[in-house]
Tab-separated table of C-alpha atoms in Angstrom:
chain	number	residue	atom	x	y	z
A	1	GLN	CA	12.749	-21.009	12.296
A	2	VAL	CA	12.156	-19.994	8.549
A	3	ARG	CA	15.508	-20.077	7.025
A	4	LEU	CA	15.408	-19.217	2.866
A	5	VAL	CA	18.779	-19.677	1.122
A	6	GLU	CA	19.016	-18.019	-2.427
A	7	SER	CA	20.978	-18.308	-4.473
A	8	GLU	CA	22.771	-14.780	-5.615
A	9	GLY	CA	21.663	-12.743	-7.889
A	10	GLY	CA	23.762	-9.940	-10.762
A	11	SER	CA	24.288	-7.491	-13.344
A	12	VAL	CA	21.829	-8.363	-16.140
A	13	GLU	CA	21.551	-5.724	-19.651
A	14	VAL	CA	17.686	-4.423	-20.654
A	15	GLY	CA	15.969	-7.287	-22.537
A	16	GLY	CA	17.794	-10.302	-20.701
A	17	SER	CA	16.681	-13.176	-18.439
A	18	LEU	CA	17.841	-14.043	-14.913
A	19	THR	CA	16.474	-16.820	-12.944
A	20	LEU	CA	16.746	-17.097	-9.117
A	21	SER	CA	16.087	-20.004	-6.465
A	22	CYS	CA	15.322	-19.999	-3.048
A	23	THR	CA	15.716	-23.261	-0.792
A	24	ALA	CA	13.549	-23.383	2.259
A	25	SER	CA	14.532	-25.518	5.194
A	26	GLU	CA	12.538	-29.041	5.554
A	27	GLY	CA	8.691	-27.772	6.852
A	28	THR	CA	8.732	-24.535	5.577
A	29	PHE	CA	8.222	-24.969	2.427
A	30	ARG	CA	5.649	-27.051	2.725
A	31	ARG	CA	3.126	-25.182	4.987
A	32	GLY	CA	1.909	-22.599	2.413
A	33	CYS	CA	2.534	-20.414	-0.437
A	34	MET	CA	6.043	-19.139	-1.731
A	35	GLY	CA	7.234	-16.529	-3.084
A	36	TRP	CA	9.207	-13.264	-3.957
A	37	PHE	CA	9.269	-9.447	-3.257
A	38	ARG	CA	11.275	-6.364	-3.845
A	39	GLN	CA	12.764	-3.413	-3.148
A	40	ALA	CA	13.669	-0.982	-4.500
A	41	PRO	CA	15.771	1.844	-2.764
A	42	GLY	CA	13.449	4.674	-2.322
A	43	LYS	CA	10.400	2.807	-3.659
A	44	GLU	CA	7.580	0.043	-1.084
A	45	ARG	CA	8.184	-3.508	-1.298
A	46	GLU	CA	6.276	-5.087	-4.317
A	47	GLY	CA	5.149	-8.736	-4.562
A	48	VAL	CA	6.086	-10.057	-7.762
A	49	ALA	CA	5.548	-14.151	-7.884
A	50	LEU	CA	3.467	-16.499	-5.359
A	51	ILE	CA	3.420	-19.908	-5.837
A	52	CYS	CA	0.659	-21.759	-3.416
A	53	PRO	CA	-1.195	-25.293	-2.960
A	54	PRO	CA	-2.898	-26.683	-4.158
A	55	GLY	CA	-1.643	-27.950	-7.520
A	56	GLY	CA	0.810	-24.600	-7.642
A	57	ILE	CA	-1.025	-21.936	-8.402
A	58	THR	CA	0.688	-19.095	-9.013
A	59	TYR	CA	-0.177	-15.282	-9.006
A	60	TYR	CA	1.834	-12.087	-10.048
A	61	PRO	CA	0.880	-8.429	-10.526
A	62	GLU	CA	0.879	-6.898	-13.827
A	63	SER	CA	4.297	-4.996	-13.947
A	64	VAL	CA	5.697	-8.472	-13.874
A	65	LYS	CA	3.119	-10.480	-16.133
A	66	GLY	CA	4.482	-12.266	-18.566
A	67	ARG	CA	7.947	-11.734	-18.012
A	68	PHE	CA	8.155	-13.519	-14.809
A	69	ASN	CA	7.833	-17.292	-14.061
A	70	ILE	CA	7.781	-19.053	-10.332
A	71	SER	CA	7.648	-22.383	-10.136
A	72	GLN	CA	8.939	-24.840	-7.232
A	73	ASP	CA	10.539	-28.073	-6.924
A	74	ALA	CA	9.433	-29.874	-3.837
A	75	ALA	CA	11.571	-32.419	-3.576
A	76	LYS	CA	14.581	-29.846	-3.345
A	77	ALA	CA	12.049	-27.692	-1.561
A	78	THR	CA	13.388	-24.946	-4.069
A	79	VAL	CA	11.257	-22.297	-5.968
A	80	TYR	CA	13.060	-20.740	-8.434
A	81	LEU	CA	11.957	-17.125	-10.291
A	82	GLN	CA	12.790	-17.063	-14.117
A	83	MET	CA	12.673	-13.354	-14.696
A	84	HIS	CA	12.840	-12.781	-18.646
A	85	SER	CA	12.728	-9.544	-20.880
A	86	MET	CA	14.148	-7.428	-17.773
A	87	LYS	CA	13.950	-3.825	-17.603
A	88	PRO	CA	15.812	-1.424	-15.777
A	89	GLU	CA	12.721	-0.766	-13.020
A	90	ASP	CA	13.439	-4.859	-12.024
A	91	THR	CA	16.603	-2.993	-10.195
A	92	ALA	CA	15.978	-3.886	-6.860
A	93	MET	CA	16.190	-5.984	-4.126
A	94	TYR	CA	14.871	-9.750	-4.059
A	95	TYR	CA	13.408	-11.601	-1.651
A	96	CYS	CA	12.135	-15.019	-0.816
A	97	SER	CA	9.201	-15.133	1.201
A	98	ALA	CA	7.655	-17.999	3.276
A	99	ASP	CA	3.940	-18.118	3.609
A	100	PRO	CA	2.830	-14.706	2.973
A	101	PRO	CA	-0.821	-13.676	3.268
A	102	HIS	CA	-2.449	-12.518	0.092
A	103	ASP	CA	-5.585	-11.767	-1.557
A	104	GLY	CA	-4.610	-12.937	-5.387
A	105	ALA	CA	-2.054	-10.742	-6.236
A	106	ARG	CA	-2.000	-8.931	-3.423
A	107	TRP	CA	0.360	-9.271	-1.406
A	108	LEU	CA	-1.024	-8.505	2.674
A	109	THR	CA	2.098	-9.061	4.142
A	110	PHE	CA	5.351	-10.242	3.362
A	111	GLY	CA	5.717	-12.908	5.148
A	112	GLU	CA	8.849	-14.503	6.882
A	113	TRP	CA	11.826	-13.750	4.437
A	114	ASP	CA	15.770	-13.502	4.535
A	115	GLN	CA	18.895	-11.569	3.749
A	116	GLY	CA	17.771	-11.332	0.240
A	117	THR	CA	19.550	-10.615	-3.283
A	118	GLN	CA	20.692	-7.926	-5.221
A	119	VAL	CA	19.164	-7.872	-9.667
A	120	THR	CA	20.689	-4.674	-11.238
A	121	VAL	CA	19.550	-4.200	-15.380
A	122	SER	CA	21.455	-2.077	-17.252
A	123	SER	CA	21.243	-0.353	-19.979
């Protein structure tokens, strides 16, 4: 069973930065892509970052490109999401995802995920 443990989110001011981490259970990390998606109240889920083998290819939608960065530490089975120049529209529940099917930056489904963590951007 996939187990994904996310770091605590938090509140940040507009223009600020926040980093999330996600540690995967043994075996999960090596199966395929890891990523982050988010969901704000009343809005659809949005995949915001993917990192895929081989070599850690990354994908981002236009809404976060240049502001978000996904990286991984394979030895720790951990994936990170660095968020910079944050905007109020980044406010959402953020979920770490294992092995989501995708077509480039477009997520086809959201893979397997766990409880998520709240990120709030305030002005």
